Amino acid sequence: MDRSDTGARRGFGSEAAFVAFTITAILAAIQLFFIRPFFLVNDDIFKILTLKGITASGEASPFIGYSNVLLGYGLKALYTWNQTVPWYPLFLCLTQAASFFVLLWFSLRRSPGWFKAALFAGLWVSVYFIFFVFLQFTITALLAAQVGLTVLLGAGPSDKNRSGLIMTGVLLLWLSALVRVDSLGLAFLMALPMILYRAFDPSWRTFLRENQRWLGAAGLVLCGLVLFNYFWFQSDPAWKEYRRFDQARVAAQDYRVPSYTPESKPVFDSVHWTENDLWLFKNWYYTDPDKFNAPTFQKIGAAFPRWGSEGKIASFHSLEELLTSYWDARILVAFLLLLLLCEGEARKRWLLQFLWLLVLLVGMIYLLRAPDRVNLPLLLFLVNGALIEARSFGFQGKTRLFSVVKFLLLAGLFLSALPLLRDYYRQDQQRLASQAVLHDYLKEARPQPGTLYEIYQFPFEALGAFDDLECFRPYHPFLAVFCQTSPASLKGLENFGVKEPLRDSVNNPRVLWMCSAEQGAHYARYLRENFHQEIRPQLVFRCGAFQLFSIHSR
């Protein structure tokens, strides 16, 4: 990636930024007009509810899960100023669009020409568009980080406006650290082969020396973003304890798979857990501090092996399963086709990068988790790198053959996209119709003023990313998610005189439950086993999407 002077020779040189911005803006605007985005998982919806104060406490909070609290303060201020603008999904969309703009701009600087612009458009309609169909903050953070690293690692001494390149790459790293700092670390690990390759490049070391002040200042700001988030939690005892609790929960719930068997029963007996308690924990109920706490999670986690994939929720369980899934396979095919346009040295580097990613994915599958929101942007790193390396000036002595290869590649990208775009457009129309039905259901339920609604099952993902979610405000919702034991959530419970949600819901006219029949059966068993209390649910409202119950003693 050292041919930085070609932009001055083959058109697009000084115009690369304008062309890249125009193409990216047009493609993004057309897509978002015809296919409205939805969230991949419900975590992002919970963030919006928290930022807008649509919670049991009725107060907005800057705590938005695994995103930087500093971002939470900024978005909270925006929602306070204007509740009708979808600030959070707009931020994700703009960050992703900015990442793709920088990718195309940097690519055009390397090998300018209309072929590269057409290649990017073909990739957008065949691969990139899926990242705007399903938004997810981890995906956004990984996209920003990988493009930022690509720019910083691809810059060299012969580049003009080096300070501009540095600040562009650094800005994307800052955005990644705001959206999810864990993704920033994963992006550095992902790019390790490229980092090592550039570390032994004398020209790049010269580039670093000449710009050490810029890079040093940028690094200090990046460290400041990370440290601000860390010390925010450390500065308040309640939030510090929640952070400790949540980290222990994640280790036991996500990265290990505890199972109740005759062999493991003594482990659960030692922490006074029954098989039903384990089911509740694995299904997002852990608000009883006497039974569900950090020491208990740590003891259970230590009793089960870290290495393994069987039983992990929302994760691929083998490398074969991952690579043969639809979108992963589609991204890999795009990468292998782009390698045809790369020169020998670049092709070798990106094949090595591909092998490293396979190793990294294996580690994630068996040591952590490998859901779509992680592996899709990781694999896209290969496509983006190959796009930058692709050249529009064919093989020497084989210009006609290369022209045919270019034409077939572009035709294949656009033709393969047509049925996909049609299917996702139809799916989007169906989802919009389902969203309207959900709104009607929530109105039909007629939420009562001053009533707490404990929501343990609801199809949140059926609500569009740009929905204002005001339909939930009358419900004063308490959500069974990762943040249910946070100080902000517990304050909401206190407002309704509730300490332990299930036990204090019995014979309480101010509390209603939104849950499934299966969940209700486990909750009844929980009260029977732990408090020797028999309960009976009374159906308050039922529709095609959820059920509401009041809880009474027998």
Coordinates of C-alpha atoms in Angstrom, one line a residue:
M1 CA 0.0 0.0 0.0
D2 CA 2.7 2.4 -0.9
R3 CA 1.6 3.8 -4.2
S4 CA 0.2 7.0 -2.8
D5 CA 1.3 9.2 -5.6
T6 CA -0.9 7.6 -8.3
G7 CA -3.8 9.9 -7.3
A8 CA -1.9 12.8 -9.0
R9 CA -1.5 10.9 -12.2
R10 CA -4.8 9.3 -12.9
G11 CA -7.7 11.7 -12.2
F12 CA -9.5 11.8 -8.9
G13 CA -6.3 13.0 -7.2
S14 CA -7.4 16.1 -5.4
E15 CA -11.1 15.2 -6.1
A16 CA -11.0 11.8 -4.4
A17 CA -12.6 13.1 -1.2
F18 CA -15.4 14.8 -3.1
V19 CA -16.1 11.8 -5.3
A20 CA -16.0 9.4 -2.3
F21 CA -18.4 11.6 -0.3
T22 CA -20.8 11.9 -3.2
I23 CA -20.9 8.2 -3.9
T24 CA -21.2 7.2 -0.3
A25 CA -23.9 9.7 0.5
I26 CA -26.0 8.7 -2.6
L27 CA -25.8 5.0 -1.9
A28 CA -26.6 5.4 1.8
A29 CA -29.5 7.8 1.1
I30 CA -31.0 5.5 -1.5
Q31 CA -30.8 2.5 0.7
L32 CA -32.2 4.1 3.8
F33 CA -35.1 5.5 1.8
F34 CA -36.1 2.1 0.5
I35 CA -34.9 -0.2 3.3
R36 CA -35.3 1.2 6.8
P37 CA -32.9 -0.2 9.4
F38 CA -33.8 -2.4 12.3
F39 CA -31.6 -3.3 15.2
L40 CA -29.9 -6.7 15.1
V41 CA -30.4 -7.3 18.8
N42 CA -32.5 -5.5 21.5
D43 CA -29.5 -4.1 23.4
D44 CA -29.6 -1.0 21.3
I45 CA -33.2 -0.4 22.0
F46 CA -32.6 -0.6 25.7
K47 CA -29.9 2.1 25.2
I48 CA -32.4 4.4 23.6
L49 CA -35.0 3.8 26.4
T50 CA -32.3 4.6 29.0
L51 CA -31.2 7.8 27.2
K52 CA -34.7 9.1 26.8
G53 CA -35.7 8.2 30.4
I54 CA -38.4 5.7 29.3
T55 CA -37.7 3.6 32.4
A56 CA -39.2 2.7 35.7
S57 CA -37.4 5.6 37.3
G58 CA -38.5 8.0 34.6
E59 CA -35.0 9.6 34.6
A60 CA -32.6 9.6 31.7
S61 CA -29.2 8.1 32.3
P62 CA -25.8 8.3 30.5
F63 CA -25.2 4.7 31.3
I64 CA -25.8 2.9 28.0
G65 CA -24.4 -0.6 28.5
Y66 CA -21.1 -1.3 27.0
S67 CA -20.7 2.0 25.2
N68 CA -18.6 4.8 26.6
V69 CA -20.4 6.9 29.3
L70 CA -19.1 10.0 27.6
L71 CA -21.1 9.2 24.5
G72 CA -24.0 8.6 26.9
Y73 CA -23.7 12.1 28.2
G74 CA -23.7 13.6 24.7
L75 CA -26.7 11.6 23.5
K76 CA -28.6 12.2 26.7
A77 CA -28.2 15.9 26.2
L78 CA -29.4 15.7 22.6
Y79 CA -32.5 13.7 23.6
T80 CA -33.2 16.2 26.4
W81 CA -33.0 19.0 23.8
N82 CA -35.2 17.2 21.2
Q83 CA -36.9 13.8 22.0
T84 CA -38.3 13.4 18.4
V85 CA -35.0 13.1 16.6
P86 CA -33.6 9.5 16.6
W87 CA -30.1 10.6 17.7
Y88 CA -28.7 7.2 18.7
P89 CA -29.5 5.3 15.4
L90 CA -28.5 8.4 13.4
F91 CA -25.1 8.4 15.2
L92 CA -24.6 4.7 14.3
C93 CA -25.6 5.3 10.7
L94 CA -23.4 8.3 10.3
T95 CA -20.4 6.6 11.9
Q96 CA -20.8 3.7 9.6
A97 CA -21.3 5.9 6.5
A98 CA -18.2 7.9 7.6
S99 CA -16.2 4.7 7.8
F100 CA -17.2 3.6 4.3
F101 CA -16.6 7.1 3.0
V102 CA -13.0 7.1 4.4
L103 CA -12.5 3.6 3.0
L104 CA -13.5 4.7 -0.6
W105 CA -11.5 8.0 -0.3
F106 CA -8.4 6.2 0.8
S107 CA -8.9 3.6 -1.9
L108 CA -9.2 6.2 -4.6
R109 CA -6.0 7.9 -3.4
R110 CA -4.2 4.6 -3.9
S111 CA -5.5 3.7 -7.3
P112 CA -7.9 6.3 -8.7
G113 CA -10.3 5.7 -11.6
W114 CA -13.9 5.0 -12.2
F115 CA -13.4 1.3 -12.0
K116 CA -12.5 1.6 -8.3
A117 CA -15.6 3.7 -7.7
A118 CA -17.8 1.2 -9.6
L119 CA -16.2 -1.6 -7.6
F120 CA -17.1 0.1 -4.3
A121 CA -20.7 0.6 -5.6
G122 CA -20.9 -3.1 -6.5
L123 CA -19.7 -4.1 -3.1
W124 CA -22.2 -1.8 -1.5
V125 CA -25.2 -3.3 -3.1
S126 CA -24.0 -6.8 -2.7
V127 CA -22.3 -6.8 0.7
Y128 CA -22.0 -3.5 2.5
F129 CA -25.8 -2.8 2.5
I130 CA -26.5 -5.4 5.1
F131 CA -24.6 -3.3 7.7
F132 CA -27.3 -0.7 7.3
V133 CA -30.2 -3.2 7.3
F134 CA -29.4 -4.4 10.8
L135 CA -27.7 -1.8 13.1
Q136 CA -25.7 -2.9 16.1
F137 CA -23.3 -0.9 18.2
T138 CA -20.5 -3.6 18.2
I139 CA -20.6 -3.8 14.4
T140 CA -20.4 0.0 14.2
A141 CA -17.4 0.2 16.5
L142 CA -15.5 -2.6 14.6
L143 CA -16.2 -0.9 11.3
A144 CA -14.9 2.4 12.5
A145 CA -11.8 0.9 14.1
Q146 CA -10.8 -1.3 11.2
V147 CA -11.0 1.5 8.7
G148 CA -9.2 3.9 11.0
L149 CA -6.3 1.4 11.4
T150 CA -6.3 0.7 7.7
V151 CA -5.7 4.4 7.0
L152 CA -3.0 4.8 9.7
L153 CA -1.2 1.6 8.6
G154 CA -1.5 2.5 4.9
A155 CA -0.2 6.0 5.2
G156 CA 3.4 6.6 4.2
P157 CA 6.1 9.3 3.8
S158 CA 5.1 10.0 0.2
D159 CA 1.5 10.8 1.1
K160 CA 0.5 14.4 0.8
N161 CA -1.5 16.0 3.7
R162 CA -0.2 13.4 6.2
S163 CA -1.7 15.3 9.1
G164 CA -5.1 15.0 7.4
L165 CA -4.6 11.2 7.0
I166 CA -3.6 10.8 10.6
M167 CA -6.5 12.8 12.0
T168 CA -9.0 10.9 9.8
G169 CA -7.7 7.5 11.0
V170 CA -7.6 8.7 14.6
L171 CA -11.1 10.2 14.5
L172 CA -12.5 6.8 13.5
L173 CA -10.6 5.2 16.4
W174 CA -12.0 7.7 18.8
L175 CA -15.5 7.0 17.5
S176 CA -14.9 3.3 17.9
A177 CA -13.8 3.9 21.5
L178 CA -16.9 5.8 22.2
V179 CA -19.3 3.2 20.7
R180 CA -17.6 0.2 22.3
V181 CA -14.0 0.2 23.6
D182 CA -13.8 -3.7 23.6
S183 CA -14.2 -3.5 19.8
L184 CA -11.2 -1.2 19.5
G185 CA -9.0 -3.8 21.3
L186 CA -10.4 -6.6 19.0
A187 CA -9.7 -4.4 15.9
F188 CA -6.0 -4.0 17.0
L189 CA -5.8 -7.8 17.5
M190 CA -7.4 -8.4 14.1
A191 CA -4.9 -6.1 12.3
L192 CA -1.9 -7.7 14.1
P193 CA -0.3 -9.1 10.9
M194 CA -0.6 -5.8 9.1
I195 CA 0.9 -4.0 12.1
L196 CA 3.9 -6.3 12.2
Y197 CA 4.4 -6.0 8.5
R198 CA 4.4 -2.2 8.7
A199 CA 6.7 -2.3 11.7
F200 CA 9.5 -3.7 9.6
D201 CA 8.9 -1.2 6.8
P202 CA 11.6 1.5 7.0
S203 CA 9.4 4.0 5.2
W204 CA 6.6 3.6 7.6
R205 CA 8.9 3.9 10.6
T206 CA 10.1 7.2 9.0
F207 CA 6.5 8.3 8.7
L208 CA 5.9 7.5 12.4
R209 CA 9.0 9.5 13.5
E210 CA 8.0 12.5 11.4
N211 CA 4.5 12.5 12.8
Q212 CA 5.1 11.4 16.4
R213 CA 3.7 14.5 17.9
W214 CA 0.4 14.1 16.1
L215 CA 0.2 10.4 16.9
G216 CA 1.2 10.9 20.5
A217 CA -1.5 13.5 21.1
A218 CA -4.1 11.4 19.4
G219 CA -3.0 8.4 21.5
L220 CA -3.4 10.5 24.7
V221 CA -6.9 11.5 23.7
L222 CA -7.8 7.9 23.0
C223 CA -6.4 6.8 26.4
G224 CA -8.4 9.6 28.0
L225 CA -11.6 8.3 26.5
V226 CA -11.0 4.8 27.8
L227 CA -9.9 6.1 31.3
F228 CA -12.9 8.4 31.6
N229 CA -15.2 5.5 31.2
Y230 CA -13.2 3.4 33.7
F231 CA -13.0 6.0 36.4
W232 CA -16.7 6.9 36.0
F233 CA -17.6 3.5 37.2
Q234 CA -14.9 3.5 39.9
S235 CA -16.0 6.9 41.3
D236 CA -19.3 5.7 42.6
P237 CA -19.5 2.6 44.9
A238 CA -22.9 1.5 43.5
W239 CA -21.7 1.6 39.9
K240 CA -18.4 0.1 40.8
E241 CA -20.2 -2.9 42.4
Y242 CA -22.5 -3.2 39.4
R243 CA -19.5 -3.3 37.1
R244 CA -18.0 -6.1 39.2
F245 CA -21.3 -7.9 39.2
D246 CA -21.7 -7.6 35.4
Q247 CA -18.2 -8.8 34.6
A248 CA -18.7 -11.9 36.7
R249 CA -22.1 -12.5 35.1
V250 CA -20.7 -12.3 31.6
A251 CA -17.9 -14.7 32.4
A252 CA -20.3 -17.3 33.7
Q253 CA -23.3 -16.7 31.4
D254 CA -21.6 -16.0 28.1
Y255 CA -18.1 -17.5 28.0
R256 CA -18.9 -20.7 30.0
V257 CA -21.8 -23.0 29.7
P258 CA -22.9 -24.2 33.2
S259 CA -25.1 -27.2 33.1
Y260 CA -27.0 -28.9 35.8
T261 CA -26.1 -32.6 36.0
P262 CA -25.6 -35.2 38.7
E263 CA -21.9 -34.5 38.5
S264 CA -22.2 -30.7 38.7
K265 CA -24.9 -30.7 41.3
P266 CA -22.5 -30.3 44.3
V267 CA -21.2 -27.1 42.7
F268 CA -24.7 -25.6 42.6
D269 CA -25.5 -27.0 46.1
S270 CA -22.5 -25.1 47.4
V271 CA -24.1 -21.8 46.3
H272 CA -27.7 -22.9 47.1
W273 CA -28.8 -23.0 43.5
T274 CA -31.4 -25.4 42.2
E275 CA -31.7 -26.4 38.6
N276 CA -34.5 -23.9 38.3
D277 CA -32.2 -21.1 39.6
L278 CA -29.7 -22.0 36.8
W279 CA -32.5 -21.7 34.3
L280 CA -33.5 -18.3 35.6
F281 CA -29.9 -17.1 35.4
K282 CA -29.4 -18.3 31.9
N283 CA -32.7 -16.6 30.9
W284 CA -31.9 -13.2 32.3
Y285 CA -33.4 -13.2 35.8
Y286 CA -30.9 -12.4 38.5
T287 CA -32.3 -9.6 40.7
D288 CA -32.2 -11.5 44.0
P289 CA -28.9 -10.3 45.5
D290 CA -28.8 -13.1 48.0
K291 CA -28.8 -15.7 45.3
F292 CA -27.3 -14.0 42.3
N293 CA -24.1 -12.1 43.0
A294 CA -20.6 -11.7 41.8
P295 CA -19.0 -14.3 44.2
T296 CA -21.6 -16.9 43.2
F297 CA -21.0 -16.2 39.5
Q298 CA -17.3 -16.5 39.9
K299 CA -17.6 -19.8 41.8
I300 CA -19.9 -21.3 39.2
G301 CA -17.7 -20.0 36.3
A302 CA -14.6 -21.5 37.9
A303 CA -16.3 -24.9 38.0
F304 CA -16.8 -25.1 34.2
P305 CA -14.1 -25.1 31.5
R306 CA -13.5 -22.0 29.5
W307 CA -12.6 -23.9 26.3
G308 CA -15.7 -25.1 24.4
S309 CA -18.5 -24.0 22.2
E310 CA -21.4 -26.4 22.9
G311 CA -24.4 -24.6 24.4
K312 CA -23.2 -21.1 23.9
I313 CA -26.2 -18.8 23.0
A314 CA -26.0 -16.5 19.9
S315 CA -22.7 -17.9 18.8
F316 CA -21.3 -20.1 16.0
H317 CA -20.1 -23.4 17.4
S318 CA -17.4 -24.3 14.9
L319 CA -15.3 -22.6 12.2
E320 CA -17.1 -24.7 9.5
E321 CA -20.5 -23.5 10.7
L322 CA -19.3 -19.9 10.7
L323 CA -17.7 -20.0 7.2
T324 CA -20.6 -21.7 5.6
S325 CA -23.3 -19.4 7.0
Y326 CA -24.9 -17.2 4.3
W327 CA -23.4 -13.8 4.9
D328 CA -20.0 -14.9 6.1
A329 CA -19.7 -17.1 3.0
R330 CA -20.8 -14.2 0.8
I331 CA -18.2 -11.8 2.3
L332 CA -15.5 -14.4 1.8
V333 CA -16.4 -14.9 -1.8
A334 CA -16.2 -11.2 -2.4
F335 CA -12.8 -11.1 -0.7
L336 CA -11.4 -14.0 -2.9
L337 CA -12.7 -12.3 -6.1
L338 CA -11.1 -9.0 -5.1
L339 CA -7.8 -10.9 -4.7
L340 CA -7.8 -11.4 -8.4
L341 CA -7.2 -7.7 -8.8
C342 CA -4.4 -7.5 -6.3
E343 CA -0.7 -7.7 -7.2
G344 CA 1.4 -10.6 -6.0
E345 CA 2.9 -9.1 -2.8
A346 CA -0.5 -7.6 -1.7
R347 CA -2.2 -10.9 -2.4
K348 CA 0.2 -12.8 -0.2
R349 CA -0.2 -10.3 2.6
W350 CA -4.0 -10.5 2.6
L351 CA -4.0 -14.3 2.4
L352 CA -1.8 -14.3 5.5
Q353 CA -4.3 -11.8 7.1
F354 CA -7.1 -14.3 6.2
L355 CA -5.3 -17.2 7.9
W356 CA -4.8 -15.0 11.0
L357 CA -8.5 -14.2 11.1
L358 CA -9.3 -17.8 11.0
V359 CA -7.1 -18.4 14.0
L360 CA -8.7 -15.4 15.8
L361 CA -12.2 -16.7 15.0
V362 CA -11.4 -20.1 16.4
G363 CA -10.2 -18.5 19.6
M364 CA -13.4 -16.5 19.8
I365 CA -15.7 -19.5 19.2
Y366 CA -14.1 -21.6 21.9
L367 CA -12.9 -19.1 24.4
L368 CA -15.4 -16.3 24.0
R369 CA -18.4 -16.1 21.6
A370 CA -18.6 -15.5 17.9
P371 CA -22.0 -14.0 17.1
D372 CA -22.8 -12.3 13.7
R373 CA -22.2 -8.9 15.2
V374 CA -18.5 -9.8 15.7
N375 CA -17.5 -12.1 12.9
L376 CA -19.2 -10.2 10.0
P377 CA -17.3 -6.9 10.5
L378 CA -14.1 -8.9 11.2
L379 CA -14.4 -10.7 7.8
L380 CA -15.3 -7.4 6.1
F381 CA -11.8 -6.2 7.1
L382 CA -10.5 -8.6 4.4
V383 CA -12.8 -7.2 1.7
N384 CA -11.9 -3.6 2.6
G385 CA -8.2 -4.3 2.5
A386 CA -8.5 -6.1 -0.8
L387 CA -10.5 -3.2 -2.2
I388 CA -7.8 -0.7 -1.4
E389 CA -5.1 -3.0 -2.9
A390 CA -7.1 -3.7 -6.1
R391 CA -5.7 -1.9 -9.1
S392 CA -7.5 -0.6 -12.2
F393 CA -4.5 -0.8 -14.5
G394 CA -4.4 -4.5 -15.5
F395 CA -1.8 -7.1 -15.7
Q396 CA 1.2 -6.1 -17.8
G397 CA 0.8 -7.5 -21.3
K398 CA -2.7 -8.8 -20.5
T399 CA -4.8 -5.7 -20.7
R400 CA -7.6 -7.3 -22.7
L401 CA -7.9 -10.3 -20.4
F402 CA -7.9 -8.0 -17.3
S403 CA -10.6 -5.9 -18.8
V404 CA -12.8 -9.0 -19.2
V405 CA -12.0 -10.0 -15.6
K406 CA -13.0 -6.5 -14.3
F407 CA -16.2 -6.5 -16.3
L408 CA -17.2 -10.0 -15.1
L409 CA -16.5 -9.1 -11.5
L410 CA -18.5 -5.9 -11.6
A411 CA -21.4 -7.6 -13.4
G412 CA -21.3 -10.5 -10.9
L413 CA -21.5 -8.1 -7.9
F414 CA -24.4 -6.1 -9.3
L415 CA -26.4 -9.1 -10.6
S416 CA -25.9 -11.1 -7.4
A417 CA -27.3 -8.1 -5.5
L418 CA -30.6 -7.8 -7.4
P419 CA -32.5 -10.7 -5.7
L420 CA -31.0 -9.8 -2.3
L421 CA -32.2 -6.2 -2.6
R422 CA -35.6 -7.3 -3.6
D423 CA -35.9 -9.8 -0.8
Y424 CA -34.7 -7.3 1.8
Y425 CA -37.0 -4.7 0.5
R426 CA -40.0 -7.0 0.9
Q427 CA -38.8 -8.1 4.3
D428 CA -38.6 -4.5 5.3
Q429 CA -42.2 -3.8 4.2
Q430 CA -43.3 -6.8 6.3
R431 CA -41.3 -5.6 9.3
L432 CA -42.8 -2.1 9.0
A433 CA -46.3 -3.6 9.0
S434 CA -45.4 -5.7 12.1
Q435 CA -44.1 -2.6 13.8
A436 CA -47.5 -0.8 13.2
V437 CA -49.3 -3.8 14.7
L438 CA -47.1 -3.8 17.8
H439 CA -47.9 -0.1 18.3
D440 CA -51.6 -1.0 18.1
Y441 CA -51.2 -3.8 20.6
L442 CA -49.4 -1.6 23.1
K443 CA -52.2 1.0 22.8
E444 CA -54.9 -1.7 23.2
A445 CA -53.3 -2.9 26.5
R446 CA -54.1 0.5 28.0
P447 CA -51.3 0.9 30.4
Q448 CA -52.4 2.1 33.8
P449 CA -50.9 5.3 35.3
G450 CA -48.6 4.6 38.3
T451 CA -48.1 0.9 37.3
L452 CA -44.8 -0.8 36.9
Y453 CA -44.5 -3.2 34.0
E454 CA -41.8 -5.8 34.4
I455 CA -41.0 -6.8 30.8
Y456 CA -39.3 -10.2 30.4
Q457 CA -40.5 -11.1 26.9
F458 CA -41.3 -8.7 24.1
P459 CA -40.3 -8.6 20.4
F460 CA -38.2 -5.5 20.6
E461 CA -36.3 -6.2 17.4
A462 CA -39.6 -5.9 15.5
L463 CA -39.5 -2.1 16.2
G464 CA -37.6 -0.1 13.6
A465 CA -34.3 1.6 14.5
F466 CA -35.8 5.0 13.9
D467 CA -38.9 4.4 16.0
D468 CA -39.1 7.0 18.8
L469 CA -40.2 4.2 21.3
E470 CA -42.5 6.6 23.0
C471 CA -45.1 3.8 23.0
F472 CA -43.3 2.4 26.1
R473 CA -43.3 5.6 28.1
P474 CA -46.7 5.0 29.8
Y475 CA -45.5 1.5 30.9
H476 CA -42.7 2.6 33.2
P477 CA -40.8 -0.5 32.0
F478 CA -38.4 -2.5 34.1
L479 CA -36.4 -4.6 31.6
A480 CA -34.9 -8.0 32.1
V481 CA -31.6 -7.3 30.5
F482 CA -27.9 -6.8 31.4
C483 CA -28.7 -3.5 33.1
Q484 CA -31.5 -4.8 35.4
T485 CA -29.3 -4.6 38.5
S486 CA -27.7 -1.3 37.7
P487 CA -28.2 1.6 40.1
A488 CA -30.4 3.4 37.6
S489 CA -32.7 0.3 37.2
L490 CA -32.8 -0.4 41.0
K491 CA -33.8 3.3 41.6
G492 CA -36.8 2.7 39.3
L493 CA -37.8 -0.3 41.4
E494 CA -37.6 1.7 44.6
N495 CA -40.0 4.3 43.2
F496 CA -42.6 1.6 43.1
G497 CA -41.7 0.1 46.5
V498 CA -40.1 -3.0 44.9
K499 CA -36.8 -4.5 46.1
E500 CA -36.9 -8.1 44.7
P501 CA -39.1 -7.9 41.6
L502 CA -40.7 -11.3 41.6
R503 CA -41.4 -11.6 45.3
D504 CA -42.7 -8.0 45.7
S505 CA -45.0 -8.4 42.7
V506 CA -47.3 -10.8 44.5
N507 CA -50.6 -9.2 45.4
N508 CA -49.2 -5.9 44.3
P509 CA -51.8 -4.0 42.1
R510 CA -49.0 -1.5 41.0
V511 CA -47.0 -4.2 39.3
L512 CA -47.8 -6.2 36.1
W513 CA -45.7 -8.8 34.3
M514 CA -45.1 -9.2 30.6
C515 CA -43.8 -12.7 30.2
S516 CA -44.3 -16.1 28.6
A517 CA -46.1 -19.1 30.1
E518 CA -42.8 -20.9 30.4
Q519 CA -41.2 -18.0 32.3
G520 CA -44.2 -17.9 34.6
A521 CA -43.9 -21.5 35.5
H522 CA -40.2 -21.0 36.4
Y523 CA -41.0 -17.9 38.5
A524 CA -43.7 -19.9 40.4
R525 CA -41.2 -22.6 41.0
Y526 CA -38.6 -20.0 42.2
L527 CA -41.0 -18.7 44.8
R528 CA -42.0 -22.2 45.9
E529 CA -38.4 -23.3 46.3
N530 CA -37.0 -20.2 48.0
F531 CA -39.9 -18.7 49.9
H532 CA -42.5 -21.6 50.2
Q533 CA -45.0 -19.3 48.5
E534 CA -47.6 -20.5 46.0
I535 CA -48.8 -18.1 43.4
R536 CA -51.3 -17.9 40.6
P537 CA -51.1 -15.6 37.6
Q538 CA -54.2 -13.7 36.3
L539 CA -54.2 -12.8 32.7
V540 CA -54.8 -9.1 32.2
F541 CA -54.2 -8.7 28.4
R542 CA -53.2 -11.1 25.6
C543 CA -52.4 -10.4 21.9
G544 CA -50.3 -12.0 19.2
A545 CA -47.1 -10.5 20.5
F546 CA -47.2 -10.5 24.3
Q547 CA -49.2 -11.3 27.5
L548 CA -49.7 -9.2 30.6
F549 CA -50.3 -10.8 34.1
S550 CA -50.9 -9.8 37.6
I551 CA -49.5 -12.1 40.3
H552 CA -51.6 -13.3 43.3
S553 CA -50.9 -15.7 46.1
R554 CA -53.0 -18.9 46.4

